[in-house]
Structures are given as structure tokens and as C-alpha cells.
């Protein structure tokens, strides 16, 4: 048997991290077994589906590296197939037309609630006579199509994550609507459970991998597979992604879409790596950094947890930082340049080698891409903004003379790392002060801060542009005006 799995997002919103994690698990399983990963867009909800959401989903999956082997297939283009399937159920007596009005259904549920019963359809129109149907149609009622469910049945399947699962048919809410209301004799818009089963059969899906919130749907869908005489696929119901309070992650928790994570500066390999760990543990439990291809080699469902996976921002940030820190400098520069451009930095007028030196300098401090703005801002602005600590440092006794000596030593010269270090040593010796005072004062003068990236490398960057002397002079001027 060739493994065939699918991801079937609904374009009623941007690609959610829960859907993306489900896509990751499907992709890993397919790649592990040399199978096929199929993309299907479930866009039958005409009111809520939007082309821009479809574009967002496709872009998000591509960005994450979740390439599909077939598709995308669009349910909106397959409506005739679903209607034929509904008609087959009607012809075989496995489905029927129900003429209940919304008011009648509301009244039925209210009485059930008053009696302490769970709301469910009571199958009242299951066995209408031809005369009764004609009478309802004469009133202008438009029937839905309901699939017959045997309440005495228990649906059982072996779940790849949860083991044996059983569901009483009597807990499924009565005969199931499989098509919306339509004119008498017609078949209306087919609904989710019907369309999914028809698609999975038509596409020969062997394994259905999705969130645990679909378990009740699985029981209903197994009954439909059997009614159509189809092969029931294997099921794997993965744990939900939870917030820190243990509730299902939702829009109320803020960032939930893949495009939002991308805007926040997470990179695709890091986010995909993190999502893999949301419910799955590698055979080597100490291994937390791996590519999708590496994870696919060992991915199995016996290592997928049943308990919900709590979303951990600290863990995501750490994983993302590991990828950023190990990227080749040219690749990291390619990612950072658009961020700098959006911040208004004049990168177009700068030479690529100089920009890559800045990236190499700040790269080890990055957790997310936007942090490159604050870390590099001093290299793209002429005016120095002095922090309170830097100002205090510059006002210390002897600092003015130290800076003047450093300026005289290097001004107008093309420096190297060694010549800059030699200049610091010479001034330290000539002024008979500690090296720490010289370094701290120089950093305050050049950057306006007392903490930051490697000082010598930063000084070299300004020296290459002939800006180091001007920055020290600016600091001396500021120092003079504050006295």
C-alpha cells in the first residue's frame, strides 16, 4: 500500500499554526514512508471563504517547506461529485429528505433541554410517506438531506495516536445532515462530513491525520465510508496546541497565523522545527534542533503525545535563535536587508561586504530578525544618542584626555584590528590608566552606550567609512557642552 495523506485547510482565515502543525505531521509521515502529501482546499463555505486566504495558505505552506505532491484541489470545483454521492445515498435508502423548519427544530431542542436531555434530532422525518412529503412541499418547505444513523451501533477504530477509540452512534446527535436545504427533488449544498469522505475516497487517502477536535466527525465519517462501500482509512488524532492556561490556542491569545509569525521575524526552518516538537518527541529526546528532512527519517506516531501541547514562546525563541546563529552570513544578510530597508536604513548605498560585516557582528545576538534594527542602528545614523550610563562614563575624570589621545592616534588612518588594539594599549600605557576605562570610554564615545557588540569590530566598521574620528569628535563636543 502506498501511503497517501492530505492537508485540507478551509480558506476562511489565514493559515493557523494548528493547521500548519497538522500539515507538518502529515508531511513528515508521508516522507518517512515514501508516500504522497496532497493539498485540498475545502472552500465550500461560500460566505466565509476568500481568495486572499487561499493565497495566504499556499504561501505559508510553501514558506515552511511543506511542498505537496498533488493539488491543490478545490472542493468548490467538485460539487457535482458530492451531489451525485448524496443522490446515491437517497437511491439506496440510506438518506432521506427532512422538512423540519428551524422553528420546529428549536422547539424540539428546547423541550429536550427542559427534560434534561442532550439536544439531538429525533429523526421525526425519517419515515415520511409520499403523501406527507407532498404536503410539506405544498407548504413550500425546502428539505435538507439527512443520513440515517443506527443509534444501536458503536463505531470503533484503532487510532494511531490514541489506541482503540469507540463512539456510540446514539451520541452523534441523530440522523446527520449531509446536504443543505434545496427545492423539492433537488440536492442542496453538500456539507463537510459528506464532502470529506467523498474526496478521501476519490483521492485514495490511506491515513487521515488531524486534530483531536475531529474525533466526533471521524465516527460519523466512518459510517459514510461504509455506506459508500469505501475503504476506511487509518486515523491519527493529534493533540491540540494549548495556551499557557491549558486552553486551545485561539485568536484571543494574539499571534496564531503563520504569516504573523513570519512578520515577527521567525524564520521558516526554526518555526517548522518548533512545530514538529508540538506533540512529538524525537527518538533521541535530547535532540531538539533538526530540519524537516531530518525529522522525517525518524517520525512515527508512537512518539506523538496524547496530551495537549502547550505553546512555549521561550522555546520557540531559542530554536529560532539557533537557526539564525548558524546561518551563513550571506544568507542571514539576505534575510536582514529587507528588515533594515523597512526601517529606513540606507542599505542601497552601502557595499555588500560592509553590510555583511555588520551582520556577522550582530548575528550572535539575534533571536528574531527585527532585533537587527536596534542592534545595527548606530551604523546607519550619524547622530549619537547617549544613554545615561554613557554620559556618566564620558564625564569621568581623565576620559576627555583618553579620547583625545585615541583620536590623535587613529584619525584619518585606515586601521586594522591589530592597529586599533595597539592604539588602545598605547593610550592605556601613556595615560597610566586601566584598559577597562579606555575601552568603556571608547564604547560610550562611539556608540552612545556602555554595552554592545564587539568594540574593536564595531570601530573597524566606522573606520572603513571614515566615520570613527567624527563620532569621537561628536562625543568630545557633547562632553564639552555638558561641563
Coordinates of C-alpha atoms in Angstrom, one line a residue:
X1 CA 0.0 0.0 0.0
X2 CA 1.3 3.4 -1.0
X3 CA 0.7 5.9 1.8
X4 CA -1.4 8.9 0.8
X5 CA -2.2 11.7 3.2
X6 CA -3.8 15.1 2.8
X7 CA -4.0 18.5 4.5
X8 CA -7.3 20.2 3.9
X9 CA -7.5 23.7 5.2
X10 CA -10.5 25.9 4.9
X11 CA -9.8 29.4 3.4
X12 CA -11.9 31.2 5.9
X13 CA -8.9 32.7 7.6
X14 CA -5.1 32.9 7.3
X15 CA -3.0 29.7 7.8
X16 CA -3.3 28.9 11.5
X17 CA -0.4 27.4 13.5
X18 CA -2.7 24.5 14.4
X19 CA -3.4 23.7 10.8
X20 CA 0.3 24.2 9.9
X21 CA 1.3 21.8 12.7
X22 CA -1.2 19.2 11.3
X23 CA 0.4 19.8 7.9
X24 CA 3.9 19.2 9.3
X25 CA 2.8 15.9 10.8
X26 CA 1.2 14.8 7.6
X27 CA 4.2 15.8 5.6
X28 CA 6.6 14.0 8.0
X29 CA 4.6 10.8 7.9
X30 CA 4.4 10.8 4.1
X31 CA 8.1 11.5 3.7
X32 CA 9.0 8.9 6.3
X33 CA 7.2 6.2 4.4
X34 CA 7.9 7.5 0.9
X35 CA 4.2 8.4 0.4
X36 CA 2.3 11.2 -1.2
X37 CA 1.3 14.5 0.5
X38 CA -1.9 16.0 -1.0
X39 CA -3.3 19.5 -0.7
X40 CA -7.0 20.1 -0.8
X41 CA -8.7 23.4 -0.2
X42 CA -12.1 23.0 1.5
X43 CA -13.7 26.1 0.1
X44 CA -17.4 25.1 0.1
X45 CA -18.3 27.8 2.7
X46 CA -19.1 30.4 0.1
X47 CA -19.9 33.2 2.6
X48 CA -16.6 33.0 4.6
X49 CA -14.1 31.7 2.0
X50 CA -11.8 34.3 0.5
X51 CA -9.2 34.1 -2.3
X52 CA -6.8 36.1 -0.2
X53 CA -7.0 33.4 2.5
X54 CA -6.3 30.7 -0.1
X55 CA -3.2 32.7 -1.2
X56 CA -2.1 33.0 2.4
X57 CA -2.4 29.3 3.0
X58 CA -0.5 28.3 -0.2
X59 CA 2.2 30.9 0.6
X60 CA 2.5 29.8 4.2
X61 CA 2.9 26.1 3.3
X62 CA 5.5 26.9 0.6
X63 CA 7.4 29.2 3.0
X64 CA 7.6 26.4 5.6
X65 CA 8.9 24.0 3.0
X66 CA 5.8 21.7 3.1
X67 CA 5.8 21.0 -0.6
X68 CA 2.8 19.0 -1.8
X69 CA 2.8 16.2 -4.4
X70 CA -0.7 16.7 -5.7
X71 CA -3.1 19.6 -5.8
X72 CA -4.3 22.0 -4.7
X73 CA -7.7 20.5 -5.3
X74 CA -10.7 22.8 -4.6
X75 CA -13.9 21.5 -3.2
X76 CA -15.8 24.3 -4.9
X77 CA -14.9 22.7 -8.2
X78 CA -16.2 19.3 -7.2
X79 CA -19.8 20.0 -6.1
X80 CA -21.3 17.8 -8.8
X81 CA -19.4 14.8 -7.4
X82 CA -20.7 15.4 -3.9
X83 CA -24.3 15.8 -5.2
X84 CA -24.0 12.5 -7.0
X85 CA -22.9 10.9 -3.8
X86 CA -25.9 12.3 -1.9
X87 CA -28.2 11.1 -4.6
X88 CA -26.6 7.6 -4.3
X89 CA -27.5 7.6 -0.6
X90 CA -31.0 8.6 -1.4
X91 CA -31.4 6.0 -4.0
X92 CA -30.2 3.3 -1.6
X93 CA -32.5 4.4 1.2
X94 CA -29.5 5.4 3.3
X95 CA -30.6 9.1 3.4
X96 CA -33.9 11.0 3.2
X97 CA -35.4 14.4 2.9
X98 CA -36.2 16.2 6.2
X99 CA -38.7 19.1 6.0
X100 CA -38.3 20.4 9.6
X101 CA -38.4 24.2 9.9
X102 CA -35.8 26.0 12.0
X103 CA -38.6 26.9 14.5
X104 CA -39.6 23.2 14.8
X105 CA -36.0 22.2 15.5
X106 CA -35.6 25.0 18.1
X107 CA -38.8 23.9 19.8
X108 CA -37.6 20.3 19.8
X109 CA -34.2 21.2 21.4
X110 CA -35.9 23.4 24.0
X111 CA -38.1 20.6 25.1
X112 CA -35.1 18.2 25.3
X113 CA -33.2 20.7 27.3
X114 CA -36.1 21.2 29.7
X115 CA -36.3 17.4 30.2
X116 CA -32.6 17.3 31.0
X117 CA -31.7 15.6 27.7
X118 CA -28.8 16.3 25.3
X119 CA -30.0 18.2 22.2
X120 CA -30.4 15.9 19.2
X121 CA -32.5 15.4 16.1
X122 CA -35.3 12.9 16.9
X123 CA -35.4 11.5 13.4
X124 CA -39.0 12.5 13.1
X125 CA -39.0 12.7 9.3
X126 CA -37.0 9.5 8.8
X127 CA -40.1 7.5 7.5
X128 CA -42.4 10.1 5.9
X129 CA -44.9 8.7 3.4
X130 CA -45.1 10.1 -0.1
X131 CA -48.3 12.0 0.9
X132 CA -46.6 13.6 3.9
X133 CA -43.7 14.7 1.8
X134 CA -46.1 16.1 -0.8
X135 CA -47.9 18.0 1.9
X136 CA -44.7 19.6 3.2
X137 CA -43.7 20.5 -0.3
X138 CA -47.0 22.1 -0.9
X139 CA -46.3 24.3 2.0
X140 CA -43.2 25.5 0.3
X141 CA -40.8 23.8 2.7
X142 CA -37.3 23.1 1.3
X143 CA -35.8 19.9 2.7
X144 CA -32.3 19.1 3.9
X145 CA -30.8 15.6 3.3
X146 CA -30.2 13.5 6.3
X147 CA -28.1 10.4 6.5
X148 CA -29.6 7.6 8.6
X149 CA -27.6 6.7 11.8
X150 CA -28.3 3.5 13.7
X151 CA -28.4 4.5 17.3
X152 CA -27.7 0.9 18.4
X153 CA -24.3 1.0 16.6
X154 CA -20.9 1.5 18.3
X155 CA -18.2 2.8 16.0
X156 CA -14.7 1.6 16.8
X157 CA -11.4 2.3 15.2
X158 CA -7.7 1.9 16.2
X159 CA -6.2 5.4 16.3
X160 CA -2.5 5.7 15.6
X161 CA -2.2 8.1 18.5
X162 CA -4.9 7.2 20.9
X163 CA -5.2 3.5 20.5
X164 CA -8.7 1.9 20.4
X165 CA -11.5 4.6 20.2
X166 CA -15.1 3.7 20.5
X167 CA -18.1 6.1 20.0
X168 CA -21.8 5.3 20.5
X169 CA -23.8 6.2 17.5
X170 CA -26.6 7.4 19.8
X171 CA -24.2 10.2 20.9
X172 CA -23.9 11.6 17.4
X173 CA -26.9 13.8 17.6
X174 CA -29.4 11.8 15.5
X175 CA -29.5 11.5 11.7
X176 CA -26.9 13.7 10.2
X177 CA -27.5 16.5 7.7
X178 CA -25.3 15.8 4.6
X179 CA -26.8 18.5 2.3
X180 CA -28.4 21.9 2.9
X181 CA -31.9 22.7 2.0
X182 CA -32.9 22.8 -1.6
X183 CA -36.0 22.9 -3.8
X184 CA -38.1 19.7 -3.6
X185 CA -36.5 16.9 -5.6
X186 CA -33.1 18.7 -5.6
X187 CA -29.9 18.3 -3.6
X188 CA -28.5 21.4 -1.9
X189 CA -25.0 22.3 -0.9
X190 CA -23.2 19.2 0.4
X191 CA -21.8 19.6 3.9
X192 CA -18.4 18.9 5.4
X193 CA -18.6 15.3 6.6
X194 CA -20.1 14.1 3.2
X195 CA -17.6 16.1 1.1
X196 CA -14.6 15.0 3.1
X197 CA -15.5 11.3 2.8
X198 CA -16.1 11.6 -1.0
X199 CA -12.8 13.4 -1.5
X200 CA -10.8 11.0 0.6
X201 CA -12.3 8.0 -1.3
X202 CA -11.7 9.7 -4.7
X203 CA -8.1 10.6 -3.8
X204 CA -7.4 7.2 -2.3
X205 CA -6.3 8.7 1.1
X206 CA -4.9 6.0 3.3
X207 CA -4.3 7.9 6.5
X208 CA -6.3 10.8 7.9
X209 CA -4.1 12.9 10.3
X210 CA -5.8 15.7 12.1
X211 CA -6.5 17.4 15.4
X212 CA -8.3 15.6 18.2
X213 CA -11.2 18.0 17.9
X214 CA -12.3 16.0 14.8
X215 CA -12.9 12.7 16.7
X216 CA -16.7 13.0 16.7
X217 CA -16.5 13.7 13.0
X218 CA -14.4 10.6 12.5
X219 CA -17.2 8.4 13.9
X220 CA -19.7 10.0 11.5
X221 CA -17.4 9.7 8.6
X222 CA -16.7 6.0 9.2
X223 CA -20.4 5.4 8.8
X224 CA -20.3 7.2 5.5
X225 CA -17.3 5.3 4.2
X226 CA -19.2 2.1 5.0
X227 CA -22.4 3.4 3.3
X228 CA -20.4 4.1 0.1
X229 CA -18.6 0.8 0.3
X230 CA -15.3 2.6 0.5
X231 CA -12.1 1.6 2.3
X232 CA -11.9 3.2 5.7
X233 CA -8.6 5.0 6.1
X234 CA -6.5 4.8 9.2
X235 CA -6.9 7.7 11.6
X236 CA -4.4 9.7 13.8
X237 CA -5.8 12.4 16.1
X238 CA -3.0 14.7 17.2
X239 CA -3.0 16.7 20.4
X240 CA -4.3 20.3 20.3
X241 CA -2.0 23.2 20.7
X242 CA -2.8 24.9 24.1
X243 CA -2.0 28.3 25.5
X244 CA -0.3 28.7 28.9
X245 CA -3.6 28.4 30.7
X246 CA -4.2 25.0 29.1
X247 CA -7.0 26.1 26.7
X248 CA -7.0 25.6 23.0
X249 CA -4.8 28.3 21.3
X250 CA -7.0 30.9 19.7
X251 CA -7.0 34.4 18.2
X252 CA -7.6 35.7 21.7
X253 CA -4.0 34.6 22.5
X254 CA -2.7 37.1 19.9
X255 CA -0.4 35.7 17.2
X256 CA -1.7 32.5 15.8
X257 CA -1.3 32.7 12.0
X258 CA 1.9 31.6 10.2
X259 CA 2.1 35.0 8.4
X260 CA 2.1 36.7 11.8
X261 CA 5.0 34.6 13.0
X262 CA 6.8 35.5 9.8
X263 CA 6.2 39.2 10.3
X264 CA 7.6 38.8 13.9
X265 CA 10.9 37.7 12.4
X266 CA 10.7 33.9 12.9
X267 CA 12.3 32.1 10.0
X268 CA 10.8 29.1 8.3
X269 CA 13.2 26.3 9.4
X270 CA 13.0 27.5 13.1
X271 CA 9.3 27.7 13.1
X272 CA 8.9 24.3 11.4
X273 CA 11.3 22.7 13.8
X274 CA 9.4 24.1 16.8
X275 CA 6.0 22.9 15.4
X276 CA 7.4 19.4 15.0
X277 CA 8.1 19.4 18.7
X278 CA 4.5 20.4 19.5
X279 CA 3.3 17.0 20.4
X280 CA 6.1 14.8 19.0
X281 CA 9.4 13.8 20.6
X282 CA 12.4 12.6 18.6
X283 CA 13.8 9.1 19.4
X284 CA 16.8 10.9 21.0
X285 CA 14.8 13.1 23.4
X286 CA 17.8 15.4 23.9
X287 CA 17.7 16.3 20.2
X288 CA 15.7 19.5 19.6
X289 CA 17.3 21.0 16.5
X290 CA 16.6 19.3 13.2
X291 CA 15.3 20.1 9.7
X292 CA 12.1 18.7 8.4
X293 CA 14.0 16.2 6.3
X294 CA 16.0 15.0 9.3
X295 CA 12.8 14.7 11.4
X296 CA 11.1 12.7 8.6
X297 CA 13.7 10.0 8.9
X298 CA 12.5 9.1 12.4
X299 CA 8.9 10.3 12.6
X300 CA 6.4 7.8 13.9
X301 CA 3.1 8.2 15.7
X302 CA 4.1 6.1 18.6
X303 CA 6.1 9.1 19.7
X304 CA 3.2 11.6 19.4
X305 CA 1.7 12.5 22.7
X306 CA -2.0 12.3 23.6
X307 CA -1.9 15.2 25.9
X308 CA -2.2 18.8 24.6
X309 CA 1.0 20.6 23.6
X310 CA 1.5 23.9 25.4
X311 CA 2.8 26.7 23.3
X312 CA 6.1 27.9 24.7
X313 CA 7.4 31.3 23.4
X314 CA 10.8 30.8 25.1
X315 CA 11.3 27.5 23.4
X316 CA 10.4 29.0 20.0
X317 CA 12.7 31.9 20.5
X318 CA 15.6 29.6 21.5
X319 CA 15.1 27.3 18.5
X320 CA 14.8 30.3 16.1
X321 CA 18.0 31.8 17.6
X322 CA 19.9 28.6 16.9
X323 CA 19.0 28.7 13.3
X324 CA 19.9 32.4 13.0
X325 CA 23.2 31.9 14.7
X326 CA 24.2 29.1 12.4
X327 CA 23.1 30.6 9.1
X328 CA 25.9 31.5 6.7
X329 CA 26.5 35.3 6.8
X330 CA 25.4 35.8 3.1
X331 CA 22.1 34.0 3.8
X332 CA 21.5 35.9 7.0
X333 CA 22.2 39.1 5.3
X334 CA 19.6 38.3 2.6
X335 CA 17.1 37.9 5.4
X336 CA 18.1 41.1 7.3
X337 CA 18.4 43.5 4.4
X338 CA 14.6 43.8 3.9
X339 CA 14.2 44.4 7.6
X340 CA 16.7 47.2 7.5
X341 CA 15.2 48.7 4.4
X342 CA 11.7 48.8 6.0
X343 CA 13.3 50.6 9.0
X344 CA 14.6 53.3 6.6
X345 CA 18.3 52.3 6.7
X346 CA 20.1 53.4 3.5
X347 CA 21.4 49.9 2.7
X348 CA 21.2 50.5 -1.1
X349 CA 24.1 52.9 -1.0
X350 CA 26.3 50.6 1.1
X351 CA 28.7 48.0 -0.2
X352 CA 27.6 44.4 0.4
X353 CA 30.8 43.4 2.2
X354 CA 30.4 46.2 4.7
X355 CA 26.8 45.2 5.4
X356 CA 27.8 41.5 5.8
X357 CA 30.4 42.6 8.4
X358 CA 27.6 44.3 10.4
X359 CA 25.5 41.1 10.1
X360 CA 28.4 39.0 11.3
X361 CA 28.9 41.3 14.3
X362 CA 25.2 41.4 15.5
X363 CA 24.2 37.9 14.3
X364 CA 25.2 36.0 17.5
X365 CA 22.8 38.3 19.5
X366 CA 19.7 37.8 17.3
X367 CA 16.6 35.9 18.4
X368 CA 14.3 37.3 15.8
X369 CA 15.1 39.3 12.6
X370 CA 13.6 42.7 13.7
X371 CA 16.1 42.8 16.5
X372 CA 18.7 43.6 13.8
X373 CA 17.2 47.1 13.6
X374 CA 18.1 48.2 17.1
X375 CA 21.4 46.3 17.1
X376 CA 22.6 47.9 13.9
X377 CA 21.0 51.3 14.0
X378 CA 24.2 53.0 15.2
X379 CA 25.9 52.1 11.9
X380 CA 23.3 53.9 9.8
X381 CA 22.9 57.1 11.8
X382 CA 25.4 59.9 12.1
X383 CA 24.0 61.4 15.3
X384 CA 24.8 59.6 18.5
X385 CA 22.2 59.3 21.2
X386 CA 23.9 58.9 24.6
X387 CA 22.4 56.8 27.3
X388 CA 22.5 58.0 30.9
X389 CA 25.2 55.4 31.6
X390 CA 27.3 56.5 28.6
X391 CA 27.0 60.2 29.6
X392 CA 28.2 59.4 33.1
X393 CA 31.1 57.4 31.7
X394 CA 32.2 60.3 29.4
X395 CA 32.1 62.7 32.3
X396 CA 34.5 60.7 34.4
X397 CA 37.9 62.2 35.2
X398 CA 40.5 61.7 32.5
X399 CA 38.1 60.4 29.9
X400 CA 38.4 63.6 27.8
X401 CA 42.2 63.2 27.6
X402 CA 41.8 59.5 26.7
X403 CA 39.5 60.2 23.8
X404 CA 41.7 63.0 22.5
X405 CA 44.7 60.7 22.5
X406 CA 42.8 57.9 20.8
X407 CA 41.6 60.4 18.2
X408 CA 45.1 61.6 17.5
X409 CA 46.4 58.1 17.2
X410 CA 43.9 56.9 14.5
X411 CA 42.3 59.9 12.9
X412 CA 42.4 59.8 9.1
X413 CA 44.1 56.4 9.1
X414 CA 42.9 53.2 7.6
X415 CA 43.0 50.8 10.5
X416 CA 43.2 47.1 11.1
X417 CA 42.2 45.1 14.1
X418 CA 45.8 45.0 15.2
X419 CA 46.4 48.7 14.8
X420 CA 43.3 49.5 16.8
X421 CA 44.3 47.2 19.6
X422 CA 47.8 48.7 19.6
X423 CA 46.3 52.2 19.9
X424 CA 44.3 51.2 22.9
X425 CA 47.4 49.7 24.5
X426 CA 49.5 52.8 23.8
X427 CA 46.9 55.2 25.3
X428 CA 46.4 52.9 28.3
X429 CA 50.2 53.0 28.9
X430 CA 50.7 56.7 28.2
X431 CA 47.8 57.8 30.5
X432 CA 48.7 55.2 33.1
X433 CA 45.0 54.0 33.4
X434 CA 43.3 50.6 33.3
X435 CA 42.4 49.2 30.0
X436 CA 38.8 48.8 31.1
X437 CA 38.5 52.6 31.5
X438 CA 39.8 53.2 28.0
X439 CA 37.5 50.5 26.4
X440 CA 34.4 51.6 28.3
X441 CA 35.0 55.3 27.4
X442 CA 35.7 54.5 23.8
X443 CA 32.5 52.4 23.5
X444 CA 30.5 55.3 25.1
X445 CA 32.0 57.7 22.7
X446 CA 31.5 55.6 19.5
X447 CA 28.1 54.1 20.3
X448 CA 26.4 56.2 23.0
X449 CA 26.1 53.0 25.1
X450 CA 28.3 51.1 27.6
X451 CA 27.2 47.7 26.4
X452 CA 27.1 46.3 22.9
X453 CA 28.7 44.1 20.3
X454 CA 32.5 43.6 20.0
X455 CA 34.1 47.0 20.3
X456 CA 37.1 46.5 18.0
X457 CA 34.9 45.1 15.2
X458 CA 32.5 48.0 15.6
X459 CA 35.3 50.5 15.5
X460 CA 36.6 48.9 12.3
X461 CA 33.3 49.3 10.6
X462 CA 33.2 53.0 11.3
X463 CA 36.9 53.4 10.3
X464 CA 36.2 51.8 6.9
X465 CA 33.7 54.6 6.3
X466 CA 35.9 57.3 7.8
X467 CA 33.4 57.9 10.5
X468 CA 35.2 56.9 13.6
X469 CA 37.0 60.2 14.1
X470 CA 33.8 62.2 13.5
X471 CA 32.0 60.1 16.2
X472 CA 34.7 60.6 18.8
X473 CA 34.8 64.4 18.0
X474 CA 31.0 64.5 18.4
X475 CA 31.3 62.8 21.8
X476 CA 34.1 65.3 22.9
X477 CA 31.8 68.2 21.8
X478 CA 28.9 66.8 23.7
X479 CA 31.2 66.3 26.7
X480 CA 32.4 69.9 26.5
X481 CA 28.9 71.3 26.3
X482 CA 27.8 69.4 29.4
X483 CA 30.6 70.7 31.6

